[in-house]
PDB file of C-alpha atoms in Angstrom:
ATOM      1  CA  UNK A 289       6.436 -25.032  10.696  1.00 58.00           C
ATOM      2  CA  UNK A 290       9.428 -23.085  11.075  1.00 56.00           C
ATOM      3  CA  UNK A 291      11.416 -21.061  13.271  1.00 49.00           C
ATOM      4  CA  UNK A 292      13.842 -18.596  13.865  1.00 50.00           C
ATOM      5  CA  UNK A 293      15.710 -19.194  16.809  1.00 42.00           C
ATOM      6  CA  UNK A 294      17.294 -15.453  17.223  1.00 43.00           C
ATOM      7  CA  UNK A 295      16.610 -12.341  15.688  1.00 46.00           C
ATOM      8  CA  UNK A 296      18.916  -9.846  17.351  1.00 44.00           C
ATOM      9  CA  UNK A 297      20.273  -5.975  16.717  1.00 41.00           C
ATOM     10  CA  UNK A 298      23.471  -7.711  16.084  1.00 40.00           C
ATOM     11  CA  UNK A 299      22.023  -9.571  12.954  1.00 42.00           C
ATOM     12  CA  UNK A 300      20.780  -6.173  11.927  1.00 38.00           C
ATOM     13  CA  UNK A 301      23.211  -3.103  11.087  1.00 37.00           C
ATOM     14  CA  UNK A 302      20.286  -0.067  11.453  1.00 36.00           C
ATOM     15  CA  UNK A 303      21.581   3.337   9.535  1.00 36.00           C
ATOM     16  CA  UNK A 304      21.963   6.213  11.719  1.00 31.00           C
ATOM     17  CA  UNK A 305      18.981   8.106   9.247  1.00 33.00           C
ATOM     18  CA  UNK A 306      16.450   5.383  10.372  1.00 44.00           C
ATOM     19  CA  UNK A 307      13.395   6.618  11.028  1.00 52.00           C
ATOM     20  CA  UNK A 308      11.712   3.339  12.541  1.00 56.00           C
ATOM     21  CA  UNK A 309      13.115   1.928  15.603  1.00 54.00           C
ATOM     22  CA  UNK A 310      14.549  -1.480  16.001  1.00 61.00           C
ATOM     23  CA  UNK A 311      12.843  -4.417  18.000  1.00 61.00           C
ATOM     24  CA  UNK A 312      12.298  -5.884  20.193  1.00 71.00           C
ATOM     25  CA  UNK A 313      11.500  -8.738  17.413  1.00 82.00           C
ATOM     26  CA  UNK A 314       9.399 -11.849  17.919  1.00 85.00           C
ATOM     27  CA  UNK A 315      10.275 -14.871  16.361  1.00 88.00           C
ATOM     28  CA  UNK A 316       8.707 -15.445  12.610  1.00 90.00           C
ATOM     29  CA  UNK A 317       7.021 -18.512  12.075  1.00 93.00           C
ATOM     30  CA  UNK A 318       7.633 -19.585   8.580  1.00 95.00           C
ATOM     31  CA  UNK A 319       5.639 -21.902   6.154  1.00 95.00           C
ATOM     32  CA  UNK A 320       8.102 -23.748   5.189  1.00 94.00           C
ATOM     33  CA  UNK A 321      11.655 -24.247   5.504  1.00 94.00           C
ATOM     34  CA  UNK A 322      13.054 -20.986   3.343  1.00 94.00           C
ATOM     35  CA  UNK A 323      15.275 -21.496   0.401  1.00 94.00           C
ATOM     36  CA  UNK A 324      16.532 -17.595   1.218  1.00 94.00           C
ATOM     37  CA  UNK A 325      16.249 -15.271   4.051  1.00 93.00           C
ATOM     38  CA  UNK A 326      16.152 -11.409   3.488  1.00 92.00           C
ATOM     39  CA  UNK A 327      16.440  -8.397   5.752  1.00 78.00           C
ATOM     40  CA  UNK A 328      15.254  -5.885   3.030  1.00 60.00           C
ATOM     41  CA  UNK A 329      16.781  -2.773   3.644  1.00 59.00           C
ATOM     42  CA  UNK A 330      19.996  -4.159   3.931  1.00 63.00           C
ATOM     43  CA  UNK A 331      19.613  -6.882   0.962  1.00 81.00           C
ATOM     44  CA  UNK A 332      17.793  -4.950  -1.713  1.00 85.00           C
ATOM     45  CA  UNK A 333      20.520  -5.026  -4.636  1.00 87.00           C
ATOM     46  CA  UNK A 334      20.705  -9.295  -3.415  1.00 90.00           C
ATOM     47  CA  UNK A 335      16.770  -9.646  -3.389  1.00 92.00           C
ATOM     48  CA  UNK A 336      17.059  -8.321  -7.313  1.00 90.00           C
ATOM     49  CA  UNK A 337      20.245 -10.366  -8.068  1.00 91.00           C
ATOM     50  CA  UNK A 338      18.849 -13.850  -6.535  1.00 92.00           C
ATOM     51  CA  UNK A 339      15.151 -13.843  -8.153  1.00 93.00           C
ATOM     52  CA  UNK A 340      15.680 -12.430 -11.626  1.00 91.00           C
ATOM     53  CA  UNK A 341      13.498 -14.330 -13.670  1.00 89.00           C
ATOM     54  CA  UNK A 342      13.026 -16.734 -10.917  1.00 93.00           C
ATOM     55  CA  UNK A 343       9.141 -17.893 -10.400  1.00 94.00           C
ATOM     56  CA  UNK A 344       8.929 -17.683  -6.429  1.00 95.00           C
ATOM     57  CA  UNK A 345       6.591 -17.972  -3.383  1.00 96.00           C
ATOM     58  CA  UNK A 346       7.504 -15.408  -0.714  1.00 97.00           C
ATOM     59  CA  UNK A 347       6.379 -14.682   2.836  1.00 97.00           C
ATOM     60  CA  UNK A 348       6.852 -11.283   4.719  1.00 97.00           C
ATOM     61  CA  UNK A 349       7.020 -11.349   8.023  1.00 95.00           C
ATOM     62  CA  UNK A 350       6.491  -8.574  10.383  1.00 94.00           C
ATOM     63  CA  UNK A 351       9.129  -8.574  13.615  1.00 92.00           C
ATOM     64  CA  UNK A 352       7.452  -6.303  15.562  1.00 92.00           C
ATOM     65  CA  UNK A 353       3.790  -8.499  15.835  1.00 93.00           C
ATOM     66  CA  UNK A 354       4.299 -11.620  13.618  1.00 94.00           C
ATOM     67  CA  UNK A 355       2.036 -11.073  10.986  1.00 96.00           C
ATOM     68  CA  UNK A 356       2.270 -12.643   7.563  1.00 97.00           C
ATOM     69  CA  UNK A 357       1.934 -11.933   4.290  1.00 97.00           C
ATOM     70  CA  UNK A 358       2.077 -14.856   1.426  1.00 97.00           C
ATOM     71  CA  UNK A 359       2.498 -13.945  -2.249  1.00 95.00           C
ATOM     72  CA  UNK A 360       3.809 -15.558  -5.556  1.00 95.00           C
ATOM     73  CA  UNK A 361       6.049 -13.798  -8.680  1.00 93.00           C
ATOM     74  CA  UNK A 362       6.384 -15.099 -11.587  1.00 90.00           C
ATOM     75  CA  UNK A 363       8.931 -12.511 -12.524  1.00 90.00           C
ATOM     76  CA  UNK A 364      10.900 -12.285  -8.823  1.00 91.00           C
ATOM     77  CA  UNK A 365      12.861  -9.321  -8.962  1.00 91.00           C
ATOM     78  CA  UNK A 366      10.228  -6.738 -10.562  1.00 91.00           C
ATOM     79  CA  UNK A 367       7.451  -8.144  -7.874  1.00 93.00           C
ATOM     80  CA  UNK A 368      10.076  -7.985  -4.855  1.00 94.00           C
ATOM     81  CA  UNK A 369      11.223  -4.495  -5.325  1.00 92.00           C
ATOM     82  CA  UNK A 370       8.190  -3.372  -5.807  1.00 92.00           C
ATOM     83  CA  UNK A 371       7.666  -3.141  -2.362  1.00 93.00           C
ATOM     84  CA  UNK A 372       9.953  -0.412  -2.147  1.00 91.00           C
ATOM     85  CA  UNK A 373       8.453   1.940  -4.306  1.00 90.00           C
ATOM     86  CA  UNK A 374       6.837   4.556  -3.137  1.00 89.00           C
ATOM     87  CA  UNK A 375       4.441   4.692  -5.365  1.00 88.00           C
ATOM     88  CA  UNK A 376       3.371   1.197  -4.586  1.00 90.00           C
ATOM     89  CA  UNK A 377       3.868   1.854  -1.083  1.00 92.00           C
ATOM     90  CA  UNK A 378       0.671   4.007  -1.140  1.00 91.00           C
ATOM     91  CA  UNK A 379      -1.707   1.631  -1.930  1.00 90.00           C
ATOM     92  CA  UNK A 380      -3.967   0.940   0.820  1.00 90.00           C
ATOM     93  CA  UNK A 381      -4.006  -2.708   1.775  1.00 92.00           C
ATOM     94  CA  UNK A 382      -2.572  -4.516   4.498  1.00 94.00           C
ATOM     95  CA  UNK A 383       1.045  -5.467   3.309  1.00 95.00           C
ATOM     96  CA  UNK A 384       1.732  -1.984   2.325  1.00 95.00           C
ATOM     97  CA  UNK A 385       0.245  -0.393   5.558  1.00 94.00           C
ATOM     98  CA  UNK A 386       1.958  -2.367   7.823  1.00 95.00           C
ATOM     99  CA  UNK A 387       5.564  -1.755   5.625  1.00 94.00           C
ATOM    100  CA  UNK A 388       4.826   1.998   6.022  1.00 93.00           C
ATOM    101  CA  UNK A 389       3.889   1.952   9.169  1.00 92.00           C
ATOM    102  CA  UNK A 390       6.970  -0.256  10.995  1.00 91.00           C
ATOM    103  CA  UNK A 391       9.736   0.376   8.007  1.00 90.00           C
ATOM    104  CA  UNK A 392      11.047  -2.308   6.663  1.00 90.00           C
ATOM    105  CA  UNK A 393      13.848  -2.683   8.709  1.00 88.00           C
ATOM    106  CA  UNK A 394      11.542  -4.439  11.083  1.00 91.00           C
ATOM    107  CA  UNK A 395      10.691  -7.251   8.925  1.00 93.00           C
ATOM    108  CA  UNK A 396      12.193 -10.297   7.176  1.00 93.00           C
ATOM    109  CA  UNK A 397      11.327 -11.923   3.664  1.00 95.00           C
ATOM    110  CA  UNK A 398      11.757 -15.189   3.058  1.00 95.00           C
ATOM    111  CA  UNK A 399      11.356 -17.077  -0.259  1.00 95.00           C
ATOM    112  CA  UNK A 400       9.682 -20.540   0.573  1.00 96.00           C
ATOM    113  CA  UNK A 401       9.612 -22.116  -2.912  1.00 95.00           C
ATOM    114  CA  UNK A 402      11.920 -21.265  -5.519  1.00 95.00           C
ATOM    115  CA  UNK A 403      10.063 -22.755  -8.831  1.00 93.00           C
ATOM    116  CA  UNK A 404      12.700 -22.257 -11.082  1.00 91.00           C
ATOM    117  CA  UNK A 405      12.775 -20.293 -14.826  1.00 87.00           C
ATOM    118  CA  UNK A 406       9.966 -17.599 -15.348  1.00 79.00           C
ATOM    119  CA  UNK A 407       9.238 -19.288 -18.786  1.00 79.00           C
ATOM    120  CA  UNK A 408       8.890 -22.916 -17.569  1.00 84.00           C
ATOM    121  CA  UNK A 409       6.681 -22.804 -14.593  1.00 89.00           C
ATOM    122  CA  UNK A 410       2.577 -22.701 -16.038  1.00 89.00           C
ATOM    123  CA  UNK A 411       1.150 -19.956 -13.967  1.00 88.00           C
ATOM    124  CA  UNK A 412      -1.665 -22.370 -12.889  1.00 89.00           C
ATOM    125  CA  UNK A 413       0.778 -24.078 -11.145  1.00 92.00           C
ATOM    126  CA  UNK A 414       2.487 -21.059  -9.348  1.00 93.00           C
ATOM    127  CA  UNK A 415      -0.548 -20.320  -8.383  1.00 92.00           C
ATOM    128  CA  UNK A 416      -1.508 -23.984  -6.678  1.00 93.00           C
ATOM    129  CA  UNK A 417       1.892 -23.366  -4.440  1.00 94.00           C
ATOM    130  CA  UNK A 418       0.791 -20.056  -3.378  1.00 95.00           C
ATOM    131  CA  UNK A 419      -2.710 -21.835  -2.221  1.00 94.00           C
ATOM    132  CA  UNK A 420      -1.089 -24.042  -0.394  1.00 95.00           C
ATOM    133  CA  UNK A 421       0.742 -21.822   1.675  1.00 96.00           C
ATOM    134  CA  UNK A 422      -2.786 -19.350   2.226  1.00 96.00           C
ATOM    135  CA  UNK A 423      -4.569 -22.718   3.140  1.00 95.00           C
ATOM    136  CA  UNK A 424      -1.981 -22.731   5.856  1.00 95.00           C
ATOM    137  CA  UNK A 425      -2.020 -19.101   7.027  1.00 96.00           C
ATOM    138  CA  UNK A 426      -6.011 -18.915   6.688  1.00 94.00           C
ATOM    139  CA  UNK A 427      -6.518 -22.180   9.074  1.00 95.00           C
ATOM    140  CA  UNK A 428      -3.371 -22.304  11.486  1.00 95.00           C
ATOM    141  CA  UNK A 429      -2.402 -18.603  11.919  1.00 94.00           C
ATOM    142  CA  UNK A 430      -5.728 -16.524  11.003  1.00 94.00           C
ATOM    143  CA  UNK A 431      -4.568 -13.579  13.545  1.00 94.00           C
ATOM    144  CA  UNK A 432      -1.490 -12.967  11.675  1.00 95.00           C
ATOM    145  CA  UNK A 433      -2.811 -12.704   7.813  1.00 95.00           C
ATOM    146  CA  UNK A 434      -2.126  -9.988   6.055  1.00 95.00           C
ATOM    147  CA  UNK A 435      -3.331 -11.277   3.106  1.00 94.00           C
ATOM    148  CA  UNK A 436      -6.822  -9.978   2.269  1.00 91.00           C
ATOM    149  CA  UNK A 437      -8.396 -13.262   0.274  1.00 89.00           C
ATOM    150  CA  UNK A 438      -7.513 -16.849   1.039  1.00 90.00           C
ATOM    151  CA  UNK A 439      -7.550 -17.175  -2.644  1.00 89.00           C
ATOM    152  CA  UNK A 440      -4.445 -17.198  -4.661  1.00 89.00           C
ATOM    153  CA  UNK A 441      -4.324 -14.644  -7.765  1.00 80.00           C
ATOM    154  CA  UNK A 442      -7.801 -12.993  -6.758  1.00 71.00           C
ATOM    155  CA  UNK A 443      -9.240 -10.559  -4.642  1.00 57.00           C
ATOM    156  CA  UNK A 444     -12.447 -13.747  -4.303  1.00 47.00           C
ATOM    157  CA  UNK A 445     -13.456 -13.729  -0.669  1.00 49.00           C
ATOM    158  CA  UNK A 446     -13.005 -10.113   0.039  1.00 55.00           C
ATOM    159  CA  UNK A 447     -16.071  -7.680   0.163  1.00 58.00           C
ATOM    160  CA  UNK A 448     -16.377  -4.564   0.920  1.00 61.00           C
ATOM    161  CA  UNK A 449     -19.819  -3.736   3.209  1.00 67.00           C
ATOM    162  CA  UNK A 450     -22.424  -2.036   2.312  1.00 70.00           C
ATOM    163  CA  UNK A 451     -21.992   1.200   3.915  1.00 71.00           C
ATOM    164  CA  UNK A 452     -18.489   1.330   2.909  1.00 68.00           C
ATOM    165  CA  UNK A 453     -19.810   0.999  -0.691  1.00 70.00           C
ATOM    166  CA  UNK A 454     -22.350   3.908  -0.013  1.00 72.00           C
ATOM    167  CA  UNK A 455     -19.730   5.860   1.513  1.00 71.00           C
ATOM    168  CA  UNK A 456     -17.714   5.908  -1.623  1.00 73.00           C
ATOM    169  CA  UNK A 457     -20.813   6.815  -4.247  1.00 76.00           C
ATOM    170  CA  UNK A 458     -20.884  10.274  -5.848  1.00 78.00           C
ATOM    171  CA  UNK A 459     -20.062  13.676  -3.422  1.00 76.00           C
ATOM    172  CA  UNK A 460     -19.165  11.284  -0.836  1.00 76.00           C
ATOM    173  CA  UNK A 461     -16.183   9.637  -2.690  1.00 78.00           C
ATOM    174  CA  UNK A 462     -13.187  11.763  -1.259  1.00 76.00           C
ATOM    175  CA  UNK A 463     -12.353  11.717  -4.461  1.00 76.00           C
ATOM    176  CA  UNK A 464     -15.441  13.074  -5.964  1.00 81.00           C
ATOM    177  CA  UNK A 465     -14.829  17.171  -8.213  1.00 80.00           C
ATOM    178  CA  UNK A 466     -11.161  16.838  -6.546  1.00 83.00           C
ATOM    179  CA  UNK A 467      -8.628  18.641  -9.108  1.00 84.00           C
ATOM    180  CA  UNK A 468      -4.579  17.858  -8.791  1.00 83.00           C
ATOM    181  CA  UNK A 469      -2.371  20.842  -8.028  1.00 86.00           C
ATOM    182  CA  UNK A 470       0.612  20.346 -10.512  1.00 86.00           C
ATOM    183  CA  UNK A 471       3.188  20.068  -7.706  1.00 85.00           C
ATOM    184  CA  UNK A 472       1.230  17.517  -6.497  1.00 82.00           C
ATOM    185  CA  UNK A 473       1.079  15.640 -10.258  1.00 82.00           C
ATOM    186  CA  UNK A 474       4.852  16.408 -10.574  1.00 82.00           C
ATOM    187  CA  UNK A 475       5.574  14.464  -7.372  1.00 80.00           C
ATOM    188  CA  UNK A 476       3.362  11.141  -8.930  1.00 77.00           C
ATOM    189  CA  UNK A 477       5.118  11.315 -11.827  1.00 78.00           C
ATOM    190  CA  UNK A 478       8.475  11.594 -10.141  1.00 78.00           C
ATOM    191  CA  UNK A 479       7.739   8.522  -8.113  1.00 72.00           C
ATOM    192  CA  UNK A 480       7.434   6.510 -11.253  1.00 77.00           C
ATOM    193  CA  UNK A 481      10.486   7.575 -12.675  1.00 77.00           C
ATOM    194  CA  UNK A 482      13.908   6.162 -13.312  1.00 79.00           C
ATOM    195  CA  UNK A 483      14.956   4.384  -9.926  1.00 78.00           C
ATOM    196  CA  UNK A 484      11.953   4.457  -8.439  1.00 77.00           C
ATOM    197  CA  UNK A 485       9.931   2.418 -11.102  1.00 78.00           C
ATOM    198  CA  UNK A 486      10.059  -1.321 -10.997  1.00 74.00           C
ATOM    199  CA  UNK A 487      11.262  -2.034 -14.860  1.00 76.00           C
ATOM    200  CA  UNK A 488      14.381   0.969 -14.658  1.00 80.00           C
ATOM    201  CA  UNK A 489      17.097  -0.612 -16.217  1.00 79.00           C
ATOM    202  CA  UNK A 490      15.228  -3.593 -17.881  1.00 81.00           C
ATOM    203  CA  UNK A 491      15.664  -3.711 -21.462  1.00 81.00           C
ATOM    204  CA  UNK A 492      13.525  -5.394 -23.438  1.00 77.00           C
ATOM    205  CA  UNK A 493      13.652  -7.722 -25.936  1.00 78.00           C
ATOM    206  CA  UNK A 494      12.540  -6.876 -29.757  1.00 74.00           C
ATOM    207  CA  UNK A 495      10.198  -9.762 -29.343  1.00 71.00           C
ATOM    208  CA  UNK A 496       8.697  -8.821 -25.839  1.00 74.00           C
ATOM    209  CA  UNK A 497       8.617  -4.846 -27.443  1.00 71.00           C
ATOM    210  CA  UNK A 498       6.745  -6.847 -30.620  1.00 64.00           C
ATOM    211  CA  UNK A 499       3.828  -8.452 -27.894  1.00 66.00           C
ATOM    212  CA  UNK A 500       3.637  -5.532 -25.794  1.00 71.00           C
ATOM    213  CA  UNK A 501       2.131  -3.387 -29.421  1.00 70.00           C
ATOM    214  CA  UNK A 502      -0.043  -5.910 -30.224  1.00 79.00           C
ATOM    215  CA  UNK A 503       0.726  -5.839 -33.803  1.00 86.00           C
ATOM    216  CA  UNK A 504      -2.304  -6.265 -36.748  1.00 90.00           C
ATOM    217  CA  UNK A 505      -1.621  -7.973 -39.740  1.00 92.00           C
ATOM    218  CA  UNK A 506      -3.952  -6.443 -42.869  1.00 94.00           C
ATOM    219  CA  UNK A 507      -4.579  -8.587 -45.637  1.00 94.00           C
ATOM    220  CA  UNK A 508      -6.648  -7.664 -49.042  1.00 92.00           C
ATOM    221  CA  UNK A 509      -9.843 -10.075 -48.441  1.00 90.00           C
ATOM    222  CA  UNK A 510     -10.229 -11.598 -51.648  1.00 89.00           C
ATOM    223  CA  UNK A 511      -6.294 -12.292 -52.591  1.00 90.00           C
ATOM    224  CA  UNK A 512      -4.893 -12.374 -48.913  1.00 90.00           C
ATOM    225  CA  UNK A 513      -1.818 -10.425 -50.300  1.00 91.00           C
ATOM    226  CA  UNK A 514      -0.646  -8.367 -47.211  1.00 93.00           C
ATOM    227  CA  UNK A 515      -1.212  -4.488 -46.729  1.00 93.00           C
ATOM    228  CA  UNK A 516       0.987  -3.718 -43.970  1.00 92.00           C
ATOM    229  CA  UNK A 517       1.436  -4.425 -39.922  1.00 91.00           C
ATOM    230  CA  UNK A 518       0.021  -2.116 -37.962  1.00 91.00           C
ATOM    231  CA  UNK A 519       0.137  -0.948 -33.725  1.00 88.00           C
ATOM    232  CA  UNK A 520      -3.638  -0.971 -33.206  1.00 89.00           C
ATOM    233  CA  UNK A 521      -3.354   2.334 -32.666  1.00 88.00           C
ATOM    234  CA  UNK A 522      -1.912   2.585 -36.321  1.00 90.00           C
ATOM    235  CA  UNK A 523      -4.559   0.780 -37.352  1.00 92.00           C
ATOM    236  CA  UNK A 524      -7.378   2.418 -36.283  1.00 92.00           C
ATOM    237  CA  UNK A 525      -6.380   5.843 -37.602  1.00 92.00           C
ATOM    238  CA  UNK A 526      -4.673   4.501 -41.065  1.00 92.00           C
ATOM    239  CA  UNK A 527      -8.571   2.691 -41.788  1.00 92.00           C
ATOM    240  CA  UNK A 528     -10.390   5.403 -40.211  1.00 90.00           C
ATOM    241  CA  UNK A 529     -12.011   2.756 -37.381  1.00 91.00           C
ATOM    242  CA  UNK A 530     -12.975   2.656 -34.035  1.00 90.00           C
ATOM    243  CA  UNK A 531     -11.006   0.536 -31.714  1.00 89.00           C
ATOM    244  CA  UNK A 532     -14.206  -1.634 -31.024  1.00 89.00           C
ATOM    245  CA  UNK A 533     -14.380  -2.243 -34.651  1.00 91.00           C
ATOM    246  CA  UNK A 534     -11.485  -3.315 -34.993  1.00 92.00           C
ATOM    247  CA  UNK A 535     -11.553  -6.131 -31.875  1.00 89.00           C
ATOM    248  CA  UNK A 536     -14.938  -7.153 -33.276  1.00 90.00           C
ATOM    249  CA  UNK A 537     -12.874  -7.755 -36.358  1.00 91.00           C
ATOM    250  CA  UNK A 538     -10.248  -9.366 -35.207  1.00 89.00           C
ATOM    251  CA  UNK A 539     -12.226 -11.769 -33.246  1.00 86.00           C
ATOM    252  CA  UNK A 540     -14.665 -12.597 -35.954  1.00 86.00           C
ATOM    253  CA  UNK A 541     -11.658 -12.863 -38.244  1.00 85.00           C
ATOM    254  CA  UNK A 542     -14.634 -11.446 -41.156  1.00 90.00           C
ATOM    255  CA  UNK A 543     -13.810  -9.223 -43.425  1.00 90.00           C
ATOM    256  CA  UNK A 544     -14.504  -5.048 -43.328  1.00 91.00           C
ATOM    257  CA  UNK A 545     -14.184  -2.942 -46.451  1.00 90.00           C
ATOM    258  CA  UNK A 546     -12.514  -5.393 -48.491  1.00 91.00           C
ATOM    259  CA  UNK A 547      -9.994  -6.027 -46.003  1.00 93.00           C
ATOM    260  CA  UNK A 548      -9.088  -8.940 -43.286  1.00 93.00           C
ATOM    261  CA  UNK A 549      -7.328  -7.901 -39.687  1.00 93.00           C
ATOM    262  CA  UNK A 550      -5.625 -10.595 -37.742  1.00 92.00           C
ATOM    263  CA  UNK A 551      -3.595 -10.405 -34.718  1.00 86.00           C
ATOM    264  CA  UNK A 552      -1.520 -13.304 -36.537  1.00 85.00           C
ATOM    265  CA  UNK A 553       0.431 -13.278 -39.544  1.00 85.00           C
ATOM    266  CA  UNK A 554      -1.906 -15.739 -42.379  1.00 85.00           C
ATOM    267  CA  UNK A 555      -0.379 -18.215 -43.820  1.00 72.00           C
TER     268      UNK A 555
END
């Protein structure tokens, strides 16, 4: 494994606004020799810049106690900043708690594999890197995970008991009859928008816009001449059908009412 040898307050320029204090740090053991070293707060425009559209394996590392948390991104940018919205930051699990908690001025990501091109790594193997690395943390450093499952790209391995389970059922959900004031919707929605949500300022392509509608293609069953290309939602209304009909359709690739759907244009 490897290690810093100094972490000091001279590596790290604090802003006077901080609201976490500094050190003292430990030394992070990392997984593997890093291809980058970050210090979040004052890298975030870099951490964007280096791993756009780069398929990576990252480890966080907290300064304050050492833990560790391993995770892979096939898109490296979008999955890296998203640990600085605050949106995100809400979720309750481990890697966000602890960011929340000690700031992230007191921790460090590295990226331990740099894969290369989003669009020529297979996500199977993406994920086989990231195993190796939880193999690691789950044997050799079990007090520091913050990972939940040893398993890469699942929550496998995690369960929640039994009495949490009954603790969440019907009037004892704290979620359960609970209505939203609208300040309180206004401030979710405004911690989605523009700078704050993960894809602001990505433009997409027409062909990425073209996958993201799933488009139909409807063909006249008998003669195969083409009707039109539809959204599903399109679809559904324009042929007066219910959106199960129409998967049931599309996966049978059958014909209904004299007409053929396909999620690919016939030859």
């Amino acid at each position: 494994m490897f290690e810093i040898t100094s972490c000091t307050n001279e590596n790290i320029f604090l802003s006077a606004i901080s609201l976490f204090p500094l050190g003292p740090f430990v030394k992070p053991i990392f997984l593997n020799e890093p291809v980058r070293v970050y210090y979040p707060n004052l890298n975030r425009n870099l951490i964007g810049t280096d791993n756009r559209k780069r398929v990576v394996i990252y480890q966080w590392t907290n300064l304050i106690n050492g833990h560790i948390y391993i995770g892979s991104a096939s898109t490296g940018s979008t999955r890296l900043l998203n640990y600085f919205s605050p949106s995100v930051l809400l979720r309750n699990l481990p890697i966000y708690n602890s960011l929340r908690k000690y700031g992230h001025n007191n921790f460090c990501l590295a990226i331990l594999e740099d894969l290369g091109s989003f669009k020529q790594v297979p996500k199977k193997f993406i994920l086989e890197r990231e195993q190796y690395y939880l193999n690691i943390l789950f044997t050799k450093y079990l007090d520091r995970k913050l990972n939940l499952s040893p398993t890469a790209g699942t929550t496998l391995g995690f369960e929640h008991s039994n009495i949490f389970k009954l603790n969440r059922k019907g009037s004892l959900n704290p979620m359960f009859g609970k209505t939203f004031s609208p300040e309180f919707i206004a401030m979710q929605t405004r911690d989605r928008k523009g700078k704050n949500n993960p894809m602001f300022g990505i433009v997409k392509s027409p062909a990425t816009i073209a996958k993201l509608q799933k488009l139909v293609y409807v063909y006249e069953a008998e003669t195969l001449k083409i009707i039109g290309i539809f959204s599903t939602v399109e679809c559904t209304k324009h042929f007066k059908m219910g959106k199960d009909t129409l998967t049931k359709y599309l996966d049978s690739k059958l014909s209904f009412k004299g007409k053929i759907f396909s999620s690919v244009q016939l030859d």
